[in-house]
mmCIF file of C-alpha atoms and ligand atoms in Angstrom:
data_model
loop_
_atom_site.group_PDB
_atom_site.id
_atom_site.type_symbol
_atom_site.label_atom_id
_atom_site.label_comp_id
_atom_site.label_asym_id
_atom_site.label_seq_id
_atom_site.Cartn_x
_atom_site.Cartn_y
_atom_site.Cartn_z
ATOM 1 C CA MET A 53 0.000 0.000 0.000
ATOM 2 C CA SER A 54 2.711 2.435 0.853
ATOM 3 C CA ALA A 55 4.550 1.507 -2.357
ATOM 4 C CA ASP A 56 1.453 2.447 -4.374
ATOM 5 C CA MET A 57 1.260 5.811 -2.652
ATOM 6 C CA GLU A 58 4.806 6.592 -3.475
ATOM 7 C CA GLY A 59 4.161 5.729 -7.116
ATOM 8 C CA ILE A 60 1.323 8.251 -7.254
ATOM 9 C CA LYS A 61 3.404 10.904 -5.543
ATOM 10 C CA GLY A 62 6.112 10.446 -8.111
ATOM 11 C CA THR A 63 3.682 11.010 -10.951
ATOM 12 C CA MET A 64 2.354 14.202 -9.357
ATOM 13 C CA LEU A 65 5.798 15.584 -8.852
ATOM 14 C CA VAL A 66 6.560 15.260 -12.551
ATOM 15 C CA LEU A 67 3.374 17.104 -13.551
ATOM 16 C CA CYS A 68 4.173 19.797 -11.056
ATOM 17 C CA LEU A 69 7.575 20.426 -12.476
ATOM 18 C CA ILE A 70 6.149 20.880 -15.954
ATOM 19 C CA GLY A 71 3.630 23.366 -14.494
ATOM 20 C CA LEU A 72 6.295 25.463 -12.851
ATOM 21 C CA SER A 73 8.431 25.742 -15.933
ATOM 22 C CA LYS A 74 5.786 26.192 -18.684
ATOM 23 C CA ALA A 75 2.223 26.883 -17.438
ATOM 24 C CA ASN A 76 0.892 30.433 -17.147
ATOM 25 C CA ASN A 77 -2.095 31.299 -14.985
ATOM 26 C CA SER A 78 -4.891 33.270 -16.636
ATOM 27 C CA PRO A 79 -5.578 36.697 -15.158
ATOM 28 C CA SER A 80 -8.562 36.903 -12.856
ATOM 29 C CA ILE A 81 -11.215 39.620 -12.830
ATOM 30 C CA ASP A 82 -11.659 40.680 -9.223
ATOM 31 C CA GLY A 83 -14.424 43.256 -9.345
ATOM 32 C CA VAL A 84 -17.549 42.689 -11.407
ATOM 33 C CA VAL A 85 -20.060 45.296 -10.082
ATOM 34 C CA TYR A 86 -19.579 49.028 -10.706
ATOM 35 C CA ASN A 87 -21.773 52.089 -10.078
ATOM 36 C CA VAL A 88 -22.015 54.700 -12.818
ATOM 37 C CA CYS A 89 -23.958 57.995 -12.809
ATOM 38 C CA GLU A 90 -26.366 58.052 -15.733
ATOM 39 C CA ASP A 91 -25.510 61.690 -16.425
ATOM 40 C CA THR A 92 -21.764 61.052 -16.829
ATOM 41 C CA PRO A 93 -20.689 63.029 -19.880
ATOM 42 C CA ILE A 94 -19.131 61.300 -22.861
ATOM 43 C CA GLY A 95 -15.381 60.906 -22.380
ATOM 44 C CA ALA A 96 -15.418 60.998 -18.591
ATOM 45 C CA SER A 97 -13.914 57.969 -16.876
ATOM 46 C CA VAL A 98 -16.132 56.012 -14.540
ATOM 47 C CA PHE A 99 -14.102 53.141 -13.011
ATOM 48 C CA THR A 100 -11.020 50.942 -13.443
ATOM 49 C CA ILE A 101 -11.508 47.231 -13.996
ATOM 50 C CA LYS A 102 -10.021 45.319 -11.070
ATOM 51 C CA ALA A 103 -8.002 42.342 -12.267
ATOM 52 C CA THR A 104 -4.864 40.491 -11.103
ATOM 53 C CA ASP A 105 -2.517 37.931 -12.496
ATOM 54 C CA ALA A 106 -0.713 35.255 -10.509
ATOM 55 C CA GLU A 107 2.509 35.882 -12.405
ATOM 56 C CA ASN A 108 2.091 39.630 -12.238
ATOM 57 C CA ASP A 109 2.269 39.802 -16.010
ATOM 58 C CA PRO A 110 1.278 43.121 -17.511
ATOM 59 C CA LEU A 111 -2.446 43.010 -18.344
ATOM 60 C CA THR A 112 -4.316 44.444 -21.264
ATOM 61 C CA PHE A 113 -8.023 45.196 -21.302
ATOM 62 C CA SER A 114 -10.609 45.250 -24.043
ATOM 63 C CA LEU A 115 -14.399 45.418 -24.190
ATOM 64 C CA THR A 116 -16.796 43.170 -26.014
ATOM 65 C CA LYS A 117 -20.505 42.441 -26.304
ATOM 66 C CA PRO A 118 -22.827 43.183 -24.661
ATOM 67 C CA ASN A 119 -22.877 46.998 -24.547
ATOM 68 C CA ASP A 120 -19.284 47.708 -25.591
ATOM 69 C CA GLU A 121 -20.733 50.530 -27.708
ATOM 70 C CA TYR A 122 -21.482 52.493 -24.511
ATOM 71 C CA PHE A 123 -17.998 52.391 -22.995
ATOM 72 C CA ALA A 124 -14.335 52.602 -23.944
ATOM 73 C CA VAL A 125 -11.407 51.110 -22.047
ATOM 74 C CA GLU A 126 -7.792 52.174 -21.923
ATOM 75 C CA SER A 127 -6.079 48.917 -22.835
ATOM 76 C CA SER A 128 -3.037 49.187 -20.556
ATOM 77 C CA SER A 129 -4.755 50.502 -17.407
ATOM 78 C CA GLY A 130 -8.297 49.118 -17.533
ATOM 79 C CA LYS A 131 -9.698 52.593 -17.037
ATOM 80 C CA VAL A 132 -13.275 52.657 -18.410
ATOM 81 C CA SER A 133 -14.903 55.819 -19.782
ATOM 82 C CA VAL A 134 -18.301 56.633 -21.251
ATOM 83 C CA ARG A 135 -18.594 56.547 -25.019
ATOM 84 C CA ARG A 136 -22.323 57.003 -25.513
ATOM 85 C CA THR A 137 -25.016 58.728 -23.421
ATOM 86 C CA LEU A 138 -26.370 56.439 -20.747
ATOM 87 C CA ASP A 139 -30.017 56.329 -19.756
ATOM 88 C CA ARG A 140 -31.217 54.810 -16.552
ATOM 89 C CA GLU A 141 -34.829 55.190 -17.630
ATOM 90 C CA ALA A 142 -34.161 52.627 -20.367
ATOM 91 C CA SER A 143 -32.656 50.159 -17.883
ATOM 92 C CA ASN A 144 -30.956 50.747 -14.551
ATOM 93 C CA VAL A 145 -28.605 47.754 -14.758
ATOM 94 C CA MET A 146 -26.465 46.908 -17.750
ATOM 95 C CA GLU A 147 -23.960 44.231 -18.509
ATOM 96 C CA LEU A 148 -20.611 44.905 -20.105
ATOM 97 C CA GLY A 149 -18.444 42.281 -21.747
ATOM 98 C CA VAL A 150 -14.719 42.518 -20.907
ATOM 99 C CA ILE A 151 -11.584 40.571 -21.837
ATOM 100 C CA VAL A 152 -8.452 40.756 -19.670
ATOM 101 C CA SER A 153 -5.264 39.326 -21.197
ATOM 102 C CA ASP A 154 -1.737 38.665 -20.002
ATOM 103 C CA ILE A 155 1.080 37.582 -22.265
ATOM 104 C CA SER A 156 -0.478 34.366 -23.505
ATOM 105 C CA THR A 157 -3.955 33.888 -22.056
ATOM 106 C CA GLU A 158 -7.132 35.844 -21.837
ATOM 107 C CA THR A 159 -10.011 35.844 -19.381
ATOM 108 C CA PRO A 160 -13.449 36.875 -20.595
ATOM 109 C CA GLY A 161 -15.933 38.269 -18.089
ATOM 110 C CA ILE A 162 -19.216 40.109 -17.725
ATOM 111 C CA LEU A 163 -19.298 43.228 -15.562
ATOM 112 C CA THR A 164 -22.524 44.493 -14.007
ATOM 113 C CA ILE A 165 -22.991 48.249 -14.265
ATOM 114 C CA ILE A 166 -25.548 49.849 -11.950
ATOM 115 C CA LEU A 167 -26.723 53.169 -13.349
ATOM 116 C CA LEU A 168 -27.329 55.766 -10.637
ATOM 117 C CA GLU A 169 -30.187 58.223 -10.929
ATOM 118 C CA ALA A 170 -29.575 61.781 -12.048
ATOM 119 C CA ASN A 171 -32.174 64.404 -12.943
ATOM 120 C CA ASP A 172 -32.019 64.128 -16.692
ATOM 121 C CA ASN A 173 -35.634 64.381 -17.843
ATOM 122 C CA ARG A 174 -37.885 67.392 -18.058
ATOM 123 C CA PRO A 175 -41.540 67.365 -17.031
ATOM 124 C CA ILE A 176 -43.877 66.852 -19.963
ATOM 125 C CA PHE A 177 -47.409 68.270 -19.915
ATOM 126 C CA GLN A 178 -50.073 65.794 -20.881
ATOM 127 C CA SER A 179 -52.698 66.963 -23.383
ATOM 128 C CA SER A 180 -51.660 70.608 -23.552
ATOM 129 C CA PRO A 181 -52.641 73.247 -24.551
ATOM 130 C CA TYR A 182 -55.569 73.481 -22.213
ATOM 131 C CA ASP A 183 -58.284 75.408 -24.045
ATOM 132 C CA ILE A 184 -61.577 75.724 -22.251
ATOM 133 C CA GLU A 185 -64.779 77.744 -22.260
ATOM 134 C CA ILE A 186 -66.358 78.676 -18.950
ATOM 135 C CA SER A 187 -69.530 80.601 -18.253
ATOM 136 C CA GLU A 188 -69.158 83.955 -16.609
ATOM 137 C CA ASN A 189 -71.208 82.809 -13.618
ATOM 138 C CA THR A 190 -68.840 79.914 -12.765
ATOM 139 C CA ALA A 191 -68.526 79.765 -8.975
ATOM 140 C CA VAL A 192 -65.267 80.920 -7.406
ATOM 141 C CA GLY A 193 -63.310 77.843 -6.315
ATOM 142 C CA THR A 194 -64.500 75.697 -9.209
ATOM 143 C CA SER A 195 -61.864 73.350 -10.597
ATOM 144 C CA LEU A 196 -61.369 74.258 -14.253
ATOM 145 C CA PHE A 197 -58.895 71.621 -15.464
ATOM 146 C CA ARG A 198 -55.749 69.808 -14.422
ATOM 147 C CA ALA A 199 -52.460 70.658 -16.097
ATOM 148 C CA LEU A 200 -50.793 67.345 -15.388
ATOM 149 C CA ALA A 201 -47.136 66.912 -16.237
ATOM 150 C CA THR A 202 -45.121 63.718 -15.876
ATOM 151 C CA ASP A 203 -41.391 63.228 -15.516
ATOM 152 C CA ALA A 204 -39.532 60.058 -16.437
ATOM 153 C CA ASP A 205 -37.046 60.452 -13.593
ATOM 154 C CA THR A 206 -37.534 58.755 -10.267
ATOM 155 C CA SER A 207 -37.147 60.203 -6.753
ATOM 156 C CA SER A 208 -36.839 64.000 -6.445
ATOM 157 C CA GLY A 209 -36.255 64.401 -10.169
ATOM 158 C CA ALA A 210 -39.869 63.408 -10.736
ATOM 159 C CA VAL A 211 -41.541 65.540 -8.052
ATOM 160 C CA ILE A 212 -43.254 68.341 -9.928
ATOM 161 C CA GLN A 213 -44.220 71.793 -8.658
ATOM 162 C CA TYR A 214 -46.723 73.847 -10.639
ATOM 163 C CA SER A 215 -47.147 77.595 -10.882
ATOM 164 C CA ILE A 216 -49.012 80.098 -13.021
ATOM 165 C CA ASP A 217 -46.199 82.340 -14.206
ATOM 166 C CA GLU A 218 -48.252 84.791 -16.213
ATOM 167 C CA VAL A 219 -51.858 85.722 -16.945
ATOM 168 C CA THR A 220 -52.756 87.770 -20.010
ATOM 169 C CA PRO A 221 -54.311 90.277 -19.594
ATOM 170 C CA SER A 222 -52.598 90.845 -16.271
ATOM 171 C CA SER A 223 -55.884 92.078 -14.776
ATOM 172 C CA GLY A 224 -56.798 88.386 -14.642
ATOM 173 C CA SER A 225 -53.898 87.461 -12.334
ATOM 174 C CA SER A 226 -56.149 87.256 -9.303
ATOM 175 C CA LEU A 227 -58.798 85.211 -11.106
ATOM 176 C CA PHE A 228 -56.907 81.938 -11.438
ATOM 177 C CA ARG A 229 -54.802 79.807 -9.123
ATOM 178 C CA ILE A 230 -53.080 76.443 -9.413
ATOM 179 C CA VAL A 231 -52.584 73.768 -6.758
ATOM 180 C CA PRO A 232 -48.754 73.562 -6.657
ATOM 181 C CA THR A 233 -48.636 69.820 -6.108
ATOM 182 C CA THR A 234 -51.343 68.632 -8.492
ATOM 183 C CA GLY A 235 -51.567 71.184 -11.308
ATOM 184 C CA GLU A 236 -55.283 71.651 -10.733
ATOM 185 C CA VAL A 237 -56.345 75.081 -11.992
ATOM 186 C CA GLN A 238 -59.177 76.730 -10.091
ATOM 187 C CA LEU A 239 -61.215 79.882 -10.486
ATOM 188 C CA ALA A 240 -60.026 82.283 -7.769
ATOM 189 C CA GLY A 241 -62.224 85.312 -8.447
ATOM 190 C CA PRO A 242 -65.499 86.244 -10.147
ATOM 191 C CA LEU A 243 -65.636 86.565 -13.923
ATOM 192 C CA ASN A 244 -67.854 89.058 -15.672
ATOM 193 C CA TYR A 245 -68.478 88.866 -19.385
ATOM 194 C CA THR A 246 -69.689 92.436 -19.576
ATOM 195 C CA ALA A 247 -67.272 94.207 -17.268
ATOM 196 C CA LEU A 248 -64.031 92.143 -17.509
ATOM 197 C CA SER A 249 -61.996 90.436 -20.189
ATOM 198 C CA THR A 250 -63.710 87.589 -22.015
ATOM 199 C CA PHE A 251 -60.413 85.869 -22.766
ATOM 200 C CA TYR A 252 -57.428 84.889 -20.658
ATOM 201 C CA ARG A 253 -54.161 83.160 -21.413
ATOM 202 C CA LEU A 254 -52.401 81.338 -18.581
ATOM 203 C CA LYS A 255 -48.726 80.411 -18.735
ATOM 204 C CA ILE A 256 -48.305 77.322 -16.567
ATOM 205 C CA ASN A 257 -44.900 76.173 -15.325
ATOM 206 C CA ALA A 258 -44.013 72.655 -14.180
ATOM 207 C CA THR A 259 -40.621 72.384 -12.477
ATOM 208 C CA ASP A 260 -39.155 69.113 -11.255
ATOM 209 C CA GLY A 261 -37.531 68.554 -7.868
ATOM 210 C CA GLY A 262 -34.008 68.573 -9.242
ATOM 211 C CA GLY A 263 -31.240 66.072 -8.717
ATOM 212 C CA ARG A 264 -27.553 65.463 -9.184
ATOM 213 C CA CYS A 265 -25.206 62.536 -9.624
ATOM 214 C CA HIS A 266 -22.100 63.133 -11.690
ATOM 215 C CA TYR A 267 -22.160 66.909 -11.230
ATOM 216 C CA ASP A 268 -21.795 68.799 -7.969
ATOM 217 C CA THR A 269 -24.669 71.203 -8.528
ATOM 218 C CA ILE A 270 -28.338 70.260 -8.452
ATOM 219 C CA ASN A 271 -30.013 70.743 -11.793
ATOM 220 C CA TYR A 272 -33.691 71.414 -12.376
ATOM 221 C CA PHE A 273 -35.841 71.074 -15.452
ATOM 222 C CA SER A 274 -39.046 72.933 -16.203
ATOM 223 C CA SER A 275 -41.649 73.042 -18.936
ATOM 224 C CA ILE A 276 -44.290 75.552 -19.935
ATOM 225 C CA ALA A 277 -47.835 74.971 -21.152
ATOM 226 C CA PHE A 278 -50.487 77.482 -22.122
ATOM 227 C CA SER A 279 -54.178 77.567 -21.368
ATOM 228 C CA PHE A 280 -56.616 79.679 -23.335
ATOM 229 C CA ILE A 281 -59.749 80.429 -21.366
ATOM 230 C CA THR A 282 -62.800 81.868 -23.070
ATOM 231 C CA VAL A 283 -65.535 83.368 -20.910
ATOM 232 C CA VAL A 284 -69.045 82.656 -22.141
ATOM 233 C CA ASP A 285 -71.899 85.099 -21.632
ATOM 234 C CA VAL A 286 -74.939 84.002 -19.632
ATOM 235 C CA PRO A 287 -78.199 85.966 -19.536
ATOM 236 C CA ASP A 288 -77.631 87.810 -16.290
ATOM 237 C CA LEU A 289 -78.683 91.337 -17.205
ATOM 238 C CA ASP A 290 -82.264 92.542 -17.595
ATOM 239 C CA PRO A 291 -83.239 94.059 -20.890
ATOM 240 C CA ARG A 292 -83.970 97.746 -20.690
ATOM 241 C CA PHE A 293 -86.513 99.780 -22.645
ATOM 242 C CA ILE A 294 -85.035 102.676 -24.479
ATOM 243 C CA GLY A 295 -86.742 106.050 -24.902
ATOM 244 C CA VAL A 296 -89.100 105.709 -21.948
ATOM 245 C CA PRO A 297 -91.692 106.769 -21.091
ATOM 246 C CA TYR A 298 -93.679 105.944 -24.188
ATOM 247 C CA VAL A 299 -96.642 108.105 -25.010
ATOM 248 C CA GLY A 300 -98.829 107.560 -28.025
ATOM 249 C CA SER A 301 -102.214 108.721 -29.198
ATOM 250 C CA VAL A 302 -104.870 107.220 -31.379
ATOM 251 C CA GLU A 303 -108.249 108.369 -32.803
ATOM 252 C CA GLU A 304 -111.132 106.814 -30.960
ATOM 253 C CA ASN A 305 -112.668 105.489 -34.138
ATOM 254 C CA SER A 306 -109.434 104.009 -35.506
ATOM 255 C CA PRO A 307 -109.850 100.644 -37.195
ATOM 256 C CA VAL A 308 -108.424 97.472 -35.748
ATOM 257 C CA ASP A 309 -104.667 97.066 -36.424
ATOM 258 C CA THR A 310 -103.979 100.817 -36.481
ATOM 259 C CA ASN A 311 -100.450 101.370 -35.204
ATOM 260 C CA VAL A 312 -100.175 103.369 -32.001
ATOM 261 C CA LEU A 313 -96.464 103.225 -31.092
ATOM 262 C CA THR A 314 -93.569 100.829 -30.927
ATOM 263 C CA VAL A 315 -91.561 100.079 -27.811
ATOM 264 C CA THR A 316 -87.993 98.787 -27.998
ATOM 265 C CA ALA A 317 -85.979 96.997 -25.359
ATOM 266 C CA LEU A 318 -82.289 96.054 -25.533
ATOM 267 C CA ASP A 319 -80.692 93.147 -23.755
ATOM 268 C CA GLN A 320 -77.453 94.229 -22.107
ATOM 269 C CA ASP A 321 -75.990 90.777 -22.547
ATOM 270 C CA THR A 322 -74.363 90.166 -25.859
ATOM 271 C CA GLY A 323 -74.141 87.087 -27.991
ATOM 272 C CA VAL A 324 -77.033 84.711 -28.071
ATOM 273 C CA ASN A 325 -78.933 86.136 -25.145
ATOM 274 C CA ASP A 326 -80.602 89.102 -26.711
ATOM 275 C CA LYS A 327 -83.872 87.611 -27.916
ATOM 276 C CA ILE A 328 -86.684 89.642 -26.430
ATOM 277 C CA ILE A 329 -90.363 88.762 -26.475
ATOM 278 C CA TYR A 330 -92.849 91.569 -25.839
ATOM 279 C CA SER A 331 -96.233 91.295 -24.183
ATOM 280 C CA ILE A 332 -98.828 93.513 -22.538
ATOM 281 C CA GLU A 333 -98.936 92.522 -18.952
ATOM 282 C CA ASP A 334 -101.626 94.835 -17.719
ATOM 283 C CA SER A 335 -104.012 97.409 -19.096
ATOM 284 C CA THR A 336 -106.517 99.787 -17.514
ATOM 285 C CA ALA A 337 -108.845 98.847 -20.345
ATOM 286 C CA ALA A 338 -108.366 95.226 -21.158
ATOM 287 C CA GLY A 339 -108.545 93.993 -24.727
ATOM 288 C CA LEU A 340 -108.149 97.372 -26.386
ATOM 289 C CA PHE A 341 -104.557 97.136 -27.556
ATOM 290 C CA LYS A 342 -102.212 94.353 -28.616
ATOM 291 C CA ILE A 343 -98.466 94.173 -29.016
ATOM 292 C CA SER A 344 -96.349 92.343 -31.533
ATOM 293 C CA GLU A 345 -94.389 89.690 -29.650
ATOM 294 C CA THR A 346 -91.315 90.151 -31.764
ATOM 295 C CA ASP A 347 -91.019 93.856 -32.556
ATOM 296 C CA GLY A 348 -92.897 95.671 -29.791
ATOM 297 C CA ALA A 349 -95.410 97.381 -32.112
ATOM 298 C CA ILE A 350 -98.582 98.313 -30.230
ATOM 299 C CA SER A 351 -101.773 98.509 -32.269
ATOM 300 C CA VAL A 352 -105.507 98.690 -31.901
ATOM 301 C CA MET A 353 -107.179 95.397 -31.115
ATOM 302 C CA SER A 354 -110.854 96.335 -30.797
ATOM 303 C CA ASP A 355 -113.134 99.356 -31.202
ATOM 304 C CA ILE A 356 -112.371 102.133 -28.821
ATOM 305 C CA ASP A 357 -115.291 103.706 -27.003
ATOM 306 C CA ARG A 358 -113.961 106.802 -25.286
ATOM 307 C CA GLU A 359 -117.158 107.396 -23.357
ATOM 308 C CA ALA A 360 -116.711 104.027 -21.684
ATOM 309 C CA ILE A 361 -112.990 104.055 -20.935
ATOM 310 C CA GLY A 362 -112.054 107.695 -20.505
ATOM 311 C CA ASP A 363 -109.221 109.660 -22.061
ATOM 312 C CA THR A 364 -106.247 107.526 -21.271
ATOM 313 C CA VAL A 365 -105.296 103.885 -21.112
ATOM 314 C CA ALA A 366 -102.211 102.768 -19.256
ATOM 315 C CA LEU A 367 -100.394 99.719 -20.552
ATOM 316 C CA THR A 368 -97.725 97.794 -18.725
ATOM 317 C CA VAL A 369 -95.453 96.117 -21.198
ATOM 318 C CA LYS A 370 -92.858 93.483 -20.468
ATOM 319 C CA GLN A 371 -90.501 91.130 -22.204
ATOM 320 C CA LEU A 372 -91.229 87.501 -21.723
ATOM 321 C CA ASN A 373 -88.017 85.619 -20.986
ATOM 322 C CA ARG A 374 -87.496 87.727 -17.927
ATOM 323 C CA ALA A 375 -90.409 88.276 -15.548
ATOM 324 C CA SER A 376 -89.416 91.765 -14.493
ATOM 325 C CA LYS A 377 -91.851 94.596 -14.896
ATOM 326 C CA LEU A 378 -90.808 97.504 -16.992
ATOM 327 C CA HIS A 379 -90.879 101.140 -16.839
ATOM 328 C CA PRO A 380 -94.279 102.403 -16.212
ATOM 329 C CA PRO A 381 -96.849 102.401 -18.792
ATOM 330 C CA GLY A 382 -97.093 104.295 -21.954
ATOM 331 C CA SER A 383 -100.537 105.774 -22.260
ATOM 332 C CA THR A 384 -102.785 106.364 -25.174
ATOM 333 C CA GLY A 385 -105.496 108.910 -25.492
ATOM 334 C CA SER A 386 -107.959 109.727 -28.170
HETATM 335 C C1 LIG B 616 -70.961 92.302 -14.208
HETATM 336 O O1 LIG B 616 -70.672 93.663 -14.169
HETATM 337 C C2 LIG B 616 -71.796 94.473 -14.370
HETATM 338 C C3 LIG B 616 -71.336 95.903 -14.504
HETATM 339 O O2 LIG B 616 -70.386 96.201 -13.517
HETATM 340 C C4 LIG B 616 -72.766 94.248 -13.202
HETATM 341 O O3 LIG B 616 -73.913 95.044 -13.358
HETATM 342 C C5 LIG B 616 -73.149 92.786 -13.167
HETATM 343 O O4 LIG B 616 -73.953 92.522 -12.050
HETATM 344 C C6 LIG B 616 -71.935 91.912 -13.101
HETATM 345 N N1 LIG B 616 -72.348 90.545 -13.277
HETATM 346 C C7 LIG B 616 -71.980 89.628 -12.417
HETATM 347 C C8 LIG B 616 -72.427 88.249 -12.763
HETATM 348 O O5 LIG B 616 -71.322 89.868 -11.428
HETATM 349 C C1 LIG B 617 -40.419 77.721 -14.053
HETATM 350 O O1 LIG B 617 -40.353 78.108 -12.705
HETATM 351 C C2 LIG B 617 -39.066 77.915 -12.115
HETATM 352 C C3 LIG B 617 -39.211 78.187 -10.633
HETATM 353 O O2 LIG B 617 -39.733 79.458 -10.418
HETATM 354 C C4 LIG B 617 -38.049 78.814 -12.798
HETATM 355 O O3 LIG B 617 -36.786 78.633 -12.239
HETATM 356 C C5 LIG B 617 -38.012 78.444 -14.260
HETATM 357 O O4 LIG B 617 -37.172 79.321 -14.953
HETATM 358 C C6 LIG B 617 -39.411 78.515 -14.883
HETATM 359 N N1 LIG B 617 -39.354 77.956 -16.218
HETATM 360 C C7 LIG B 617 -39.583 78.683 -17.307
HETATM 361 C C8 LIG B 617 -39.410 77.971 -18.589
HETATM 362 O O5 LIG B 617 -39.911 79.863 -17.267
#
């Protein structure tokens, strides 16, 4: 048994001698995980590949697939630099193929590159511009729309603050406000189609929370969106008769349909709200006169008997879509 052992030992010794004289150990790659800021500019170096060789031979470094298009390596030192813009939003971990060689052997390896977040995206408004129509009687505090912006960064680089930087005309500055954290635009003061502007332009700013990685200073990104707000008239003003009081006269024996006088009212609202319908609301002698619904022309409706009704008739005239009574009566005499 001991003779056998010695025989084996002898064989091993021979192999060992060959190894010492001829064999060369391959270099080994010692570090395989590296952190890299995603905002590292092209050309800047990011890390040095850690590798050793048992014989202390000089090592040379080269890159290979995958992702060798993103980095360059200095062949004698293993110093890696950025060759193409990196983007963490595409993927936050990337692999990098590397080959480390000594005089006669080479060791392939895959490095893992962890991309660190920088603020490198600007906020983007969704569905801008924000064009809306609102009626002039919209209640103060009403939510008008949400100017939502999104940011592809994570952490503080994606936290967006909103502001209204400008209102045109500037008289509207107090009429609109934005919730800084949500971008919700609200009505902050009363509109008035007749007395104030009927059109406003808001300049809305979304600024991200900033961030830094490769650089020492924090950088922020902002975007601008516009909102065009059109104020729509609502019928909130009473029509008014012009040229009051109305006085007309008519012969007592005038035939039916004889014109007496025409009254005219104007709606102070503009746009579609100025349709006025005329009617006789009251008369001291009912049934004697009629009025044209559309043009306010008052005419004789039935035979006038002055002995029965006296010298004057008072008419109260109104417009129909509003129930307000008008200026006192025109009167007719014969
Ligand atoms: C708008 O302004 C006019 C004139 O100042 C005023 O008479 C009217 O009541 C106002 N309308 C509203 C809805 O405040
Ligand atoms: C948006 O607002 C921020 C903070 O006030 C400001 O620094 C930035 O210049 C504004 N952006 C634009 C495009 O005006």
